[in-house]
Amino acid sequence: MTITKIHSVVCIHSRVLVVFYTPAKCWQFRIVSPDGTVFGDYPIYYSAEAAAKAGPNSIYQNRCSG
């Protein structure tokens, strides 16, 4: 069984940013667009703060096309 720890869930520009931890991949984030499409950066981050900072940057730079 994989244990996933959710650090934060935040709404930014009508998108939901989820920062989470898994033992295999450390800290990551995903973005859920208004239509339910999931986007995300796949690099691993070594702290929740680093992933939480990268998520909004991705939203602002790409607007996640959704």
PDB file of N, CA and C in Angstrom:
ATOM      1  N   MET A   1       0.831  -1.177   0.000  1.00  0.00           N
ATOM      2  CA  MET A   1       0.000   0.000   0.000  1.00  0.00           C
ATOM      3  C   MET A   1       0.880   1.246   0.000  1.00  0.00           C
ATOM      4  N   THR A   2       0.576   2.168  -0.883  1.00  0.00           N
ATOM      5  CA  THR A   2       1.307   3.430  -0.965  1.00  0.00           C
ATOM      6  C   THR A   2       0.674   4.439  -0.019  1.00  0.00           C
ATOM      7  N   ILE A   3       1.500   5.099   0.744  1.00  0.00           N
ATOM      8  CA  ILE A   3       1.010   6.139   1.654  1.00  0.00           C
ATOM      9  C   ILE A   3       1.302   7.490   1.033  1.00  0.00           C
ATOM     10  N   THR A   4       0.263   8.269   0.806  1.00  0.00           N
ATOM     11  CA  THR A   4       0.396   9.611   0.249  1.00  0.00           C
ATOM     12  C   THR A   4      -0.020  10.607   1.316  1.00  0.00           C
ATOM     13  N   LYS A   5       0.809  11.605   1.539  1.00  0.00           N
ATOM     14  CA  LYS A   5       0.522  12.639   2.528  1.00  0.00           C
ATOM     15  C   LYS A   5       0.247  13.943   1.783  1.00  0.00           C
ATOM     16  N   ILE A   6      -0.939  14.495   1.965  1.00  0.00           N
ATOM     17  CA  ILE A   6      -1.270  15.768   1.330  1.00  0.00           C
ATOM     18  C   ILE A   6      -0.831  16.899   2.250  1.00  0.00           C
ATOM     19  N   HIS A   7      -0.043  17.794   1.708  1.00  0.00           N
ATOM     20  CA  HIS A   7       0.475  18.935   2.466  1.00  0.00           C
ATOM     21  C   HIS A   7      -0.463  20.125   2.374  1.00  0.00           C
ATOM     22  N   SER A   8      -0.932  20.424   1.153  1.00  0.00           N
ATOM     23  CA  SER A   8      -1.810  21.582   0.993  1.00  0.00           C
ATOM     24  C   SER A   8      -2.677  21.444  -0.253  1.00  0.00           C
ATOM     25  N   VAL A   9      -3.827  22.106  -0.192  1.00  0.00           N
ATOM     26  CA  VAL A   9      -4.746  22.207  -1.316  1.00  0.00           C
ATOM     27  C   VAL A   9      -5.140  23.676  -1.388  1.00  0.00           C
ATOM     28  N   VAL A  10      -4.821  24.336  -2.514  1.00  0.00           N
ATOM     29  CA  VAL A  10      -5.029  25.775  -2.649  1.00  0.00           C
ATOM     30  C   VAL A  10      -5.662  26.062  -4.006  1.00  0.00           C
ATOM     31  N   CYS A  11      -6.574  27.024  -4.050  1.00  0.00           N
ATOM     32  CA  CYS A  11      -7.176  27.446  -5.312  1.00  0.00           C
ATOM     33  C   CYS A  11      -6.469  28.711  -5.798  1.00  0.00           C
ATOM     34  N   ILE A  12      -5.962  28.669  -7.041  1.00  0.00           N
ATOM     35  CA  ILE A  12      -5.274  29.803  -7.654  1.00  0.00           C
ATOM     36  C   ILE A  12      -5.791  29.955  -9.077  1.00  0.00           C
ATOM     37  N   HIS A  13      -6.362  31.105  -9.400  1.00  0.00           N
ATOM     38  CA  HIS A  13      -6.873  31.360 -10.750  1.00  0.00           C
ATOM     39  C   HIS A  13      -7.777  30.226 -11.244  1.00  0.00           C
ATOM     40  N   SER A  14      -8.728  29.827 -10.427  1.00  0.00           N
ATOM     41  CA  SER A  14      -9.701  28.767 -10.756  1.00  0.00           C
ATOM     42  C   SER A  14      -9.069  27.396 -10.956  1.00  0.00           C
ATOM     43  N   ARG A  15      -7.853  27.220 -10.494  1.00  0.00           N
ATOM     44  CA  ARG A  15      -7.199  25.923 -10.549  1.00  0.00           C
ATOM     45  C   ARG A  15      -6.883  25.475  -9.131  1.00  0.00           C
ATOM     46  N   VAL A  16      -6.904  24.176  -8.902  1.00  0.00           N
ATOM     47  CA  VAL A  16      -6.606  23.635  -7.584  1.00  0.00           C
ATOM     48  C   VAL A  16      -5.180  23.090  -7.602  1.00  0.00           C
ATOM     49  N   LEU A  17      -4.367  23.585  -6.685  1.00  0.00           N
ATOM     50  CA  LEU A  17      -2.984  23.135  -6.538  1.00  0.00           C
ATOM     51  C   LEU A  17      -2.918  22.195  -5.340  1.00  0.00           C
ATOM     52  N   VAL A  18      -2.440  20.967  -5.581  1.00  0.00           N
ATOM     53  CA  VAL A  18      -2.290  19.982  -4.515  1.00  0.00           C
ATOM     54  C   VAL A  18      -0.810  19.648  -4.380  1.00  0.00           C
ATOM     55  N   VAL A  19      -0.271  19.839  -3.193  1.00  0.00           N
ATOM     56  CA  VAL A  19       1.118  19.476  -2.893  1.00  0.00           C
ATOM     57  C   VAL A  19       1.058  18.232  -2.009  1.00  0.00           C
ATOM     58  N   PHE A  20       1.823  17.203  -2.396  1.00  0.00           N
ATOM     59  CA  PHE A  20       1.736  15.938  -1.679  1.00  0.00           C
ATOM     60  C   PHE A  20       3.087  15.228  -1.622  1.00  0.00           C
ATOM     61  N   TYR A  21       3.153  14.239  -0.727  1.00  0.00           N
ATOM     62  CA  TYR A  21       4.369  13.453  -0.518  1.00  0.00           C
ATOM     63  C   TYR A  21       4.054  11.969  -0.711  1.00  0.00           C
ATOM     64  N   THR A  22       4.941  11.273  -1.411  1.00  0.00           N
ATOM     65  CA  THR A  22       4.908   9.816  -1.462  1.00  0.00           C
ATOM     66  C   THR A  22       6.314   9.309  -1.167  1.00  0.00           C
ATOM     67  N   PRO A  23       6.443   8.197  -0.478  1.00  0.00           N
ATOM     68  CA  PRO A  23       7.782   7.690  -0.149  1.00  0.00           C
ATOM     69  C   PRO A  23       8.651   7.447  -1.384  1.00  0.00           C
ATOM     70  N   ALA A  24       8.064   7.046  -2.493  1.00  0.00           N
ATOM     71  CA  ALA A  24       8.847   6.740  -3.693  1.00  0.00           C
ATOM     72  C   ALA A  24       9.296   7.977  -4.456  1.00  0.00           C
ATOM     73  N   LYS A  25       8.527   9.062  -4.404  1.00  0.00           N
ATOM     74  CA  LYS A  25       8.796  10.235  -5.245  1.00  0.00           C
ATOM     75  C   LYS A  25       8.969  11.534  -4.470  1.00  0.00           C
ATOM     76  N   CYS A  26       9.103  11.464  -3.157  1.00  0.00           N
ATOM     77  CA  CYS A  26       9.234  12.654  -2.305  1.00  0.00           C
ATOM     78  C   CYS A  26       8.066  13.614  -2.525  1.00  0.00           C
ATOM     79  N   TRP A  27       8.338  14.909  -2.530  1.00  0.00           N
ATOM     80  CA  TRP A  27       7.300  15.934  -2.668  1.00  0.00           C
ATOM     81  C   TRP A  27       7.053  16.258  -4.130  1.00  0.00           C
ATOM     82  N   GLN A  28       5.784  16.399  -4.483  1.00  0.00           N
ATOM     83  CA  GLN A  28       5.384  16.745  -5.843  1.00  0.00           C
ATOM     84  C   GLN A  28       4.162  17.650  -5.768  1.00  0.00           C
ATOM     85  N   PHE A  29       3.736  18.135  -6.925  1.00  0.00           N
ATOM     86  CA  PHE A  29       2.469  18.868  -6.986  1.00  0.00           C
ATOM     87  C   PHE A  29       1.717  18.475  -8.233  1.00  0.00           C
ATOM     88  N   ARG A  30       0.422  18.689  -8.195  1.00  0.00           N
ATOM     89  CA  ARG A  30      -0.431  18.537  -9.365  1.00  0.00           C
ATOM     90  C   ARG A  30      -1.411  19.702  -9.360  1.00  0.00           C
ATOM     91  N   ILE A  31      -1.860  20.049 -10.550  1.00  0.00           N
ATOM     92  CA  ILE A  31      -2.818  21.141 -10.722  1.00  0.00           C
ATOM     93  C   ILE A  31      -4.054  20.565 -11.405  1.00  0.00           C
ATOM     94  N   VAL A  32      -5.212  20.875 -10.851  1.00  0.00           N
ATOM     95  CA  VAL A  32      -6.466  20.433 -11.436  1.00  0.00           C
ATOM     96  C   VAL A  32      -7.131  21.652 -12.063  1.00  0.00           C
ATOM     97  N   SER A  33      -7.374  21.583 -13.366  1.00  0.00           N
ATOM     98  CA  SER A  33      -7.979  22.707 -14.089  1.00  0.00           C
ATOM     99  C   SER A  33      -9.484  22.716 -13.830  1.00  0.00           C
ATOM    100  N   PRO A  34     -10.166  23.801 -14.213  1.00  0.00           N
ATOM    101  CA  PRO A  34     -11.610  23.880 -14.001  1.00  0.00           C
ATOM    102  C   PRO A  34     -12.398  22.740 -14.646  1.00  0.00           C
ATOM    103  N   ASP A  35     -11.877  22.170 -15.735  1.00  0.00           N
ATOM    104  CA  ASP A  35     -12.600  21.068 -16.384  1.00  0.00           C
ATOM    105  C   ASP A  35     -12.206  19.689 -15.834  1.00  0.00           C
ATOM    106  N   GLY A  36     -11.349  19.660 -14.805  1.00  0.00           N
ATOM    107  CA  GLY A  36     -10.970  18.406 -14.159  1.00  0.00           C
ATOM    108  C   GLY A  36      -9.711  17.769 -14.686  1.00  0.00           C
ATOM    109  N   THR A  37      -9.074  18.373 -15.691  1.00  0.00           N
ATOM    110  CA  THR A  37      -7.821  17.851 -16.223  1.00  0.00           C
ATOM    111  C   THR A  37      -6.713  18.050 -15.191  1.00  0.00           C
ATOM    112  N   VAL A  38      -5.880  17.038 -15.015  1.00  0.00           N
ATOM    113  CA  VAL A  38      -4.785  17.105 -14.043  1.00  0.00           C
ATOM    114  C   VAL A  38      -3.480  17.372 -14.780  1.00  0.00           C
ATOM    115  N   PHE A  39      -2.782  18.402 -14.323  1.00  0.00           N
ATOM    116  CA  PHE A  39      -1.479  18.777 -14.871  1.00  0.00           C
ATOM    117  C   PHE A  39      -0.461  18.689 -13.751  1.00  0.00           C
ATOM    118  N   GLY A  40       0.790  18.575 -14.095  1.00  0.00           N
ATOM    119  CA  GLY A  40       1.781  18.604 -13.039  1.00  0.00           C
ATOM    120  C   GLY A  40       3.188  18.504 -13.547  1.00  0.00           C
ATOM    121  N   ASP A  41       4.052  18.961 -12.714  1.00  0.00           N
ATOM    122  CA  ASP A  41       5.468  18.866 -12.917  1.00  0.00           C
ATOM    123  C   ASP A  41       5.876  17.517 -12.337  1.00  0.00           C
ATOM    124  N   TYR A  42       6.696  16.762 -13.012  1.00  0.00           N
ATOM    125  CA  TYR A  42       7.046  15.445 -12.489  1.00  0.00           C
ATOM    126  C   TYR A  42       8.379  15.378 -11.763  1.00  0.00           C
ATOM    127  N   PRO A  43       9.172  16.450 -11.747  1.00  0.00           N
ATOM    128  CA  PRO A  43      10.383  16.376 -10.923  1.00  0.00           C
ATOM    129  C   PRO A  43      10.012  16.219  -9.452  1.00  0.00           C
ATOM    130  N   ILE A  44      10.915  15.641  -8.699  1.00  0.00           N
ATOM    131  CA  ILE A  44      10.682  15.528  -7.269  1.00  0.00           C
ATOM    132  C   ILE A  44      11.289  16.743  -6.569  1.00  0.00           C
ATOM    133  N   TYR A  45      10.727  17.077  -5.448  1.00  0.00           N
ATOM    134  CA  TYR A  45      11.209  18.183  -4.629  1.00  0.00           C
ATOM    135  C   TYR A  45      11.531  17.603  -3.260  1.00  0.00           C
ATOM    136  N   TYR A  46      12.522  18.169  -2.603  1.00  0.00           N
ATOM    137  CA  TYR A  46      12.955  17.611  -1.334  1.00  0.00           C
ATOM    138  C   TYR A  46      12.333  18.286  -0.129  1.00  0.00           C
ATOM    139  N   SER A  47      11.402  19.216  -0.382  1.00  0.00           N
ATOM    140  CA  SER A  47      10.627  19.806   0.710  1.00  0.00           C
ATOM    141  C   SER A  47       9.250  20.189   0.172  1.00  0.00           C
ATOM    142  N   ALA A  48       8.293  20.244   1.079  1.00  0.00           N
ATOM    143  CA  ALA A  48       6.942  20.667   0.703  1.00  0.00           C
ATOM    144  C   ALA A  48       6.965  22.113   0.225  1.00  0.00           C
ATOM    145  N   GLU A  49       7.793  22.926   0.840  1.00  0.00           N
ATOM    146  CA  GLU A  49       7.877  24.338   0.478  1.00  0.00           C
ATOM    147  C   GLU A  49       8.358  24.514  -0.959  1.00  0.00           C
ATOM    148  N   ALA A  50       9.328  23.708  -1.377  1.00  0.00           N
ATOM    149  CA  ALA A  50       9.841  23.804  -2.752  1.00  0.00           C
ATOM    150  C   ALA A  50       8.764  23.413  -3.760  1.00  0.00           C
ATOM    151  N   ALA A  51       8.021  22.353  -3.479  1.00  0.00           N
ATOM    152  CA  ALA A  51       6.936  21.935  -4.378  1.00  0.00           C
ATOM    153  C   ALA A  51       5.821  22.972  -4.388  1.00  0.00           C
ATOM    154  N   ALA A  52       5.509  23.529  -3.214  1.00  0.00           N
ATOM    155  CA  ALA A  52       4.452  24.540  -3.114  1.00  0.00           C
ATOM    156  C   ALA A  52       4.832  25.818  -3.861  1.00  0.00           C
ATOM    157  N   LYS A  53       6.106  26.114  -3.945  1.00  0.00           N
ATOM    158  CA  LYS A  53       6.568  27.295  -4.685  1.00  0.00           C
ATOM    159  C   LYS A  53       6.555  27.036  -6.195  1.00  0.00           C
ATOM    160  N   ALA A  54       6.901  25.830  -6.604  1.00  0.00           N
ATOM    161  CA  ALA A  54       6.948  25.491  -8.022  1.00  0.00           C
ATOM    162  C   ALA A  54       5.549  25.423  -8.635  1.00  0.00           C
ATOM    163  N   GLY A  55       4.567  24.994  -7.870  1.00  0.00           N
ATOM    164  CA  GLY A  55       3.201  24.867  -8.380  1.00  0.00           C
ATOM    165  C   GLY A  55       2.612  26.166  -8.891  1.00  0.00           C
ATOM    166  N   PRO A  56       2.554  27.218  -8.080  1.00  0.00           N
ATOM    167  CA  PRO A  56       2.023  28.488  -8.572  1.00  0.00           C
ATOM    168  C   PRO A  56       2.832  29.054  -9.728  1.00  0.00           C
ATOM    169  N   ASN A  57       4.138  28.864  -9.705  1.00  0.00           N
ATOM    170  CA  ASN A  57       4.962  29.334 -10.827  1.00  0.00           C
ATOM    171  C   ASN A  57       4.518  28.659 -12.116  1.00  0.00           C
ATOM    172  N   SER A  58       4.197  27.381 -12.043  1.00  0.00           N
ATOM    173  CA  SER A  58       3.722  26.653 -13.214  1.00  0.00           C
ATOM    174  C   SER A  58       2.371  27.201 -13.682  1.00  0.00           C
ATOM    175  N   ILE A  59       1.500  27.516 -12.752  1.00  0.00           N
ATOM    176  CA  ILE A  59       0.194  28.093 -13.119  1.00  0.00           C
ATOM    177  C   ILE A  59       0.393  29.430 -13.803  1.00  0.00           C
ATOM    178  N   TYR A  60       1.210  30.297 -13.218  1.00  0.00           N
ATOM    179  CA  TYR A  60       1.406  31.642 -13.775  1.00  0.00           C
ATOM    180  C   TYR A  60       2.106  31.594 -15.140  1.00  0.00           C
ATOM    181  N   GLN A  61       3.063  30.692 -15.301  1.00  0.00           N
ATOM    182  CA  GLN A  61       3.817  30.623 -16.562  1.00  0.00           C
ATOM    183  C   GLN A  61       3.012  29.982 -17.685  1.00  0.00           C
ATOM    184  N   ASN A  62       2.282  28.930 -17.379  1.00  0.00           N
ATOM    185  CA  ASN A  62       1.622  28.149 -18.422  1.00  0.00           C
ATOM    186  C   ASN A  62       0.110  28.315 -18.458  1.00  0.00           C
ATOM    187  N   ARG A  63      -0.460  28.781 -17.399  1.00  0.00           N
ATOM    188  CA  ARG A  63      -1.922  28.870 -17.262  1.00  0.00           C
ATOM    189  C   ARG A  63      -2.593  27.527 -17.508  1.00  0.00           C
ATOM    190  N   CYS A  64      -1.832  26.443 -17.523  1.00  0.00           N
ATOM    191  CA  CYS A  64      -2.314  25.065 -17.576  1.00  0.00           C
ATOM    192  C   CYS A  64      -3.390  24.834 -18.617  1.00  0.00           C
ATOM    193  N   SER A  65      -3.416  25.519 -19.633  1.00  0.00           N
ATOM    194  CA  SER A  65      -4.314  25.423 -20.774  1.00  0.00           C
ATOM    195  C   SER A  65      -5.732  24.941 -20.542  1.00  0.00           C
ATOM    196  N   GLY A  66      -6.122  24.593 -19.332  1.00  0.00           N
ATOM    197  CA  GLY A  66      -7.456  24.056 -19.113  1.00  0.00           C
ATOM    198  C   GLY A  66      -8.502  25.038 -18.757  1.00  0.00           C
TER     199      GLY A  66
END
